Amino acid sequence: QKEVEQNSGPLSVPEGAIASLNCTYSDRGSQSFFWYRQYSGKSPELIMFIYSNGDKEDGRFTAQLNKASQYVSLLIRDSQPSDSATYLCAVNWGFGNEKLTFGTGTRLTIIP
Amino acid sequence: DVKVTQSSRYLVKRTGEKVFLECVQDMDHENMFWYRQDPGLGLRLIYFSYDVKMKEKGDIPEGYSVSREKKERFSLILESASTNQTSMYLCASTGPSNTEAFFGQGTRLTVV
């Protein structure tokens, strides 16, 4: 069974610091990778997606993908209390294969 | 504004009952998914559908079935509800490029 692994946390980061969230996946053939944010009691919402090796930046968020190491990460710069949430990593196993598999999520708390 | 709507926010059912969870999306998306979310286990895929009348088993299909008679509607059926099916159920849909999954608000099902 294809797996997506995340450290469940909780991860505590001071306000203004960089939060680093990590995810590994089991299938080398995986094609697309997603980070979702889920506030308590709410549904997940997409933050970023990445397909190619390297970094992708969007505002305070940077996604990093290393397919050789089967590793994807999310960096949050200048962390804010509003960033406190559970972050879910998701992997699509291939173009044309529409099955999206999620990790268990990392709970992030930003300390004011 | 894109919308995925689940028929109920909260449900309480008795053991052995047949339970229907309904999901409707208004984005003309091909792909629809049913997940359940439990503490410490993350989002687990129950079933997904990539076209009308087409369905694929996810990682935990036992005790569930699905129906997709129209493109916009994807139903999850619990044939005979059991207490271990008490959970949060999330419906999602994605378009052909699969770049973003849009989630419904979730149905918290309690089986007593």
Tab-separated table of C-alpha atoms in Angstrom:
chain	number	residue	atom	x	y	z
A	1	GLN	CA	0.000	0.000	0.000
A	2	LYS	CA	1.327	3.395	-0.964
A	3	GLU	CA	2.035	5.498	2.120
A	4	VAL	CA	2.448	9.135	3.059
A	5	GLU	CA	4.196	9.787	6.364
A	6	GLN	CA	4.196	12.898	8.508
A	7	ASN	CA	5.341	13.660	12.035
A	8	SER	CA	2.106	14.145	13.961
A	9	GLY	CA	3.594	16.812	16.240
A	10	PRO	CA	2.541	18.920	17.945
A	11	LEU	CA	5.114	21.326	16.576
A	12	SER	CA	5.424	24.595	18.498
A	13	VAL	CA	7.082	27.600	16.852
A	14	PRO	CA	7.477	31.161	18.184
A	15	GLU	CA	5.653	33.895	16.322
A	16	GLY	CA	7.825	35.351	13.583
A	17	ALA	CA	10.017	32.248	13.250
A	18	ILE	CA	10.126	29.733	10.383
A	19	ALA	CA	7.960	26.634	10.719
A	20	SER	CA	9.207	23.569	8.853
A	21	LEU	CA	6.843	20.695	8.078
A	22	ASN	CA	8.014	17.451	6.511
A	23	CYS	CA	6.482	14.590	4.569
A	24	THR	CA	7.838	11.411	2.995
A	25	TYR	CA	6.103	9.119	0.517
A	26	SER	CA	6.664	5.542	-0.507
A	27	ASP	CA	6.177	5.444	-4.289
A	28	ARG	CA	8.905	6.812	-6.551
A	29	GLY	CA	6.389	7.141	-9.353
A	30	SER	CA	4.367	9.804	-7.519
A	31	GLN	CA	3.727	12.829	-9.684
A	32	SER	CA	2.074	15.608	-7.730
A	33	PHE	CA	2.207	16.776	-4.150
A	34	PHE	CA	-0.065	18.989	-2.117
A	35	TRP	CA	-0.146	20.774	1.214
A	36	TYR	CA	-3.516	21.361	2.865
A	37	ARG	CA	-4.274	23.337	5.998
A	38	GLN	CA	-7.082	22.282	8.322
A	39	TYR	CA	-8.325	24.422	11.167
A	40	SER	CA	-10.009	22.661	14.049
A	41	GLY	CA	-13.572	21.719	13.127
A	42	LYS	CA	-13.137	22.805	9.522
A	43	SER	CA	-12.463	21.089	6.205
A	44	PRO	CA	-9.001	20.997	4.599
A	45	GLU	CA	-8.097	23.794	2.205
A	46	LEU	CA	-5.278	23.801	-0.329
A	47	ILE	CA	-2.201	25.921	0.413
A	48	MET	CA	0.198	24.806	-2.298
A	49	PHE	CA	0.918	22.116	-4.854
A	50	ILE	CA	4.222	21.185	-6.453
A	51	TYR	CA	5.114	18.865	-9.339
A	52	SER	CA	8.799	19.489	-10.059
A	53	ASN	CA	11.943	19.071	-8.005
A	54	GLY	CA	13.072	22.205	-6.217
A	55	ASP	CA	11.332	25.048	-4.453
A	56	LYS	CA	8.047	26.772	-5.126
A	57	GLU	CA	7.244	29.985	-3.283
A	58	ASP	CA	3.883	31.637	-2.665
A	59	GLY	CA	3.950	34.536	-0.228
A	60	ARG	CA	5.126	33.296	3.160
A	61	PHE	CA	4.904	29.663	2.055
A	62	THR	CA	7.577	27.617	0.268
A	63	ALA	CA	7.096	24.024	-0.841
A	64	GLN	CA	10.215	21.942	-1.457
A	65	LEU	CA	10.275	18.684	-3.404
A	66	ASN	CA	13.074	16.137	-3.647
A	67	LYS	CA	11.903	13.172	-5.692
A	68	ALA	CA	15.195	11.279	-5.308
A	69	SER	CA	14.741	11.311	-1.524
A	70	GLN	CA	10.939	10.977	-1.774
A	71	TYR	CA	10.580	13.983	0.438
A	72	VAL	CA	8.384	17.080	0.346
A	73	SER	CA	8.374	19.905	2.848
A	74	LEU	CA	6.521	23.116	3.626
A	75	LEU	CA	8.216	26.167	5.106
A	76	ILE	CA	6.188	28.959	6.649
A	77	ARG	CA	8.130	32.177	7.114
A	78	ASP	CA	7.226	34.884	9.624
A	79	SER	CA	4.815	32.500	11.376
A	80	GLN	CA	1.599	34.043	12.656
A	81	PRO	CA	-0.839	32.775	15.307
A	82	SER	CA	-3.355	32.348	12.469
A	83	ASP	CA	-1.047	29.675	11.012
A	84	SER	CA	-1.870	27.412	13.961
A	85	ALA	CA	-3.615	24.442	12.347
A	86	THR	CA	-3.059	20.881	11.200
A	87	TYR	CA	-1.106	20.614	7.955
A	88	LEU	CA	-1.838	17.665	5.686
A	89	CYS	CA	0.500	16.388	3.014
A	90	ALA	CA	-1.195	14.684	0.051
A	91	VAL	CA	0.196	12.733	-2.888
A	92	ASN	CA	-1.318	11.895	-6.252
A	93	TRP	CA	0.234	8.684	-7.448
A	94	GLY	CA	0.386	9.573	-11.094
A	95	PHE	CA	-1.129	11.578	-13.869
A	96	GLY	CA	-4.296	9.815	-14.862
A	97	ASN	CA	-4.479	8.071	-11.520
A	98	GLU	CA	-6.795	10.256	-9.584
A	99	LYS	CA	-6.364	8.677	-6.174
A	100	LEU	CA	-5.217	11.298	-3.683
A	101	THR	CA	-3.660	9.893	-0.501
A	102	PHE	CA	-3.172	11.986	2.636
A	103	GLY	CA	-0.717	11.782	5.486
A	104	THR	CA	-1.986	11.861	9.055
A	105	GLY	CA	-1.134	15.553	9.413
A	106	THR	CA	1.148	17.661	11.613
A	107	ARG	CA	-0.405	19.886	14.255
A	108	LEU	CA	1.341	23.265	14.291
A	109	THR	CA	1.015	25.787	17.114
A	110	ILE	CA	2.433	29.299	16.784
A	111	ILE	CA	3.292	30.756	20.180
A	112	PRO	CA	2.712	34.531	20.463
B	1	ASP	CA	-17.643	30.425	-5.682
B	2	VAL	CA	-16.983	26.709	-5.871
B	3	LYS	CA	-19.120	24.511	-3.733
B	4	VAL	CA	-19.114	20.994	-2.420
B	5	THR	CA	-22.138	20.460	-0.239
B	6	GLN	CA	-22.791	17.545	2.081
B	7	SER	CA	-26.368	16.849	3.024
B	8	SER	CA	-25.936	16.805	6.796
B	9	ARG	CA	-23.524	18.377	9.258
B	10	TYR	CA	-24.377	15.992	12.098
B	11	LEU	CA	-26.094	12.598	12.081
B	12	VAL	CA	-26.941	10.123	14.808
B	13	LYS	CA	-27.934	6.631	13.694
B	14	ARG	CA	-28.572	3.324	15.381
B	15	THR	CA	-26.507	0.182	14.895
B	16	GLY	CA	-27.784	-1.822	11.953
B	17	GLU	CA	-29.444	1.093	10.174
B	18	LYS	CA	-28.765	1.795	6.505
B	19	VAL	CA	-27.233	5.259	6.240
B	20	PHE	CA	-26.961	7.532	3.216
B	21	LEU	CA	-24.502	10.409	3.048
B	22	GLU	CA	-24.997	12.706	0.087
B	23	CYS	CA	-22.503	15.012	-1.607
B	24	VAL	CA	-23.167	17.472	-4.419
B	25	GLN	CA	-20.637	19.619	-6.305
B	26	ASP	CA	-21.380	22.453	-8.702
B	27	MET	CA	-17.999	22.627	-10.478
B	28	ASP	CA	-18.627	19.990	-13.161
B	29	HIS	CA	-15.742	17.961	-11.707
B	30	GLU	CA	-15.086	14.450	-12.962
B	31	ASN	CA	-13.507	13.084	-9.788
B	32	MET	CA	-15.229	12.720	-6.449
B	33	PHE	CA	-14.003	11.155	-3.217
B	34	TRP	CA	-15.243	9.992	0.142
B	35	TYR	CA	-12.855	10.079	3.093
B	36	ARG	CA	-13.254	9.452	6.771
B	37	GLN	CA	-11.157	11.325	9.303
B	38	ASP	CA	-10.304	9.954	12.724
B	39	PRO	CA	-7.915	11.335	15.360
B	40	GLY	CA	-4.392	10.038	14.805
B	41	LEU	CA	-5.331	8.315	11.545
B	42	GLY	CA	-5.760	11.305	9.267
B	43	LEU	CA	-7.859	11.208	6.133
B	44	ARG	CA	-8.455	7.713	4.796
B	45	LEU	CA	-9.925	7.123	1.373
B	46	ILE	CA	-13.076	4.988	1.313
B	47	TYR	CA	-14.122	5.175	-2.349
B	48	PHE	CA	-13.625	7.438	-5.304
B	49	SER	CA	-15.271	7.931	-8.669
B	50	TYR	CA	-13.755	9.340	-11.843
B	51	ASP	CA	-16.923	9.332	-13.921
B	52	VAL	CA	-20.640	8.724	-13.735
B	53	LYS	CA	-21.397	5.141	-12.720
B	54	MET	CA	-17.673	4.459	-12.247
B	55	LYS	CA	-16.228	3.740	-8.830
B	56	GLU	CA	-12.983	2.530	-7.356
B	57	LYS	CA	-12.251	1.177	-3.901
B	58	GLY	CA	-10.017	3.233	-1.714
B	59	ASP	CA	-8.026	2.004	1.251
B	60	ILE	CA	-10.898	1.154	3.612
B	61	PRO	CA	-13.995	0.200	1.559
B	62	GLU	CA	-15.278	-2.542	3.859
B	63	GLY	CA	-18.774	-1.842	5.156
B	64	TYR	CA	-19.387	0.931	2.612
B	65	SER	CA	-20.741	1.271	-0.897
B	66	VAL	CA	-21.175	4.255	-3.198
B	67	SER	CA	-23.411	5.466	-5.977
B	68	ARG	CA	-22.798	7.985	-8.715
B	69	GLU	CA	-25.798	8.243	-11.031
B	70	LYS	CA	-25.168	11.882	-11.959
B	71	LYS	CA	-21.904	13.749	-12.402
B	72	GLU	CA	-22.605	16.226	-9.624
B	73	ARG	CA	-23.724	13.759	-6.958
B	74	PHE	CA	-21.757	11.093	-5.108
B	75	SER	CA	-23.428	9.123	-2.342
B	76	LEU	CA	-21.827	7.060	0.398
B	77	ILE	CA	-23.896	4.206	1.810
B	78	LEU	CA	-23.350	2.384	5.061
B	79	GLU	CA	-25.217	-0.860	4.476
B	80	SER	CA	-25.535	-1.724	8.177
B	81	ALA	CA	-24.082	0.935	10.443
B	82	SER	CA	-21.756	-0.149	13.217
B	83	THR	CA	-20.242	1.782	16.116
B	84	ASN	CA	-16.768	1.626	14.534
B	85	GLN	CA	-18.125	3.729	11.678
B	86	THR	CA	-18.579	6.668	14.021
B	87	SER	CA	-16.386	9.296	12.381
B	88	MET	CA	-16.132	12.540	10.428
B	89	TYR	CA	-16.899	11.911	6.746
B	90	LEU	CA	-15.539	14.287	4.135
B	91	CYS	CA	-16.499	14.474	0.487
B	92	ALA	CA	-14.149	16.072	-2.050
B	93	SER	CA	-14.013	16.713	-5.779
B	94	THR	CA	-11.251	17.523	-8.267
B	95	GLY	CA	-11.191	18.588	-11.890
B	96	PRO	CA	-9.312	16.921	-14.775
B	97	SER	CA	-5.941	18.446	-13.899
B	98	ASN	CA	-6.386	17.357	-10.293
B	99	THR	CA	-4.570	20.394	-8.984
B	100	GLU	CA	-6.889	21.054	-6.077
B	101	ALA	CA	-9.367	19.006	-4.084
B	102	PHE	CA	-12.361	20.964	-2.828
B	103	PHE	CA	-13.930	19.597	0.314
B	104	GLY	CA	-17.424	19.668	1.686
B	105	GLN	CA	-18.048	20.848	5.238
B	106	GLY	CA	-18.021	17.315	6.594
B	107	THR	CA	-20.630	15.085	8.235
B	108	ARG	CA	-20.027	13.985	11.787
B	109	LEU	CA	-21.729	10.607	12.068
B	110	THR	CA	-22.347	8.971	15.418
B	111	VAL	CA	-23.575	5.375	15.472
B	112	VAL	CA	-25.111	4.331	18.773
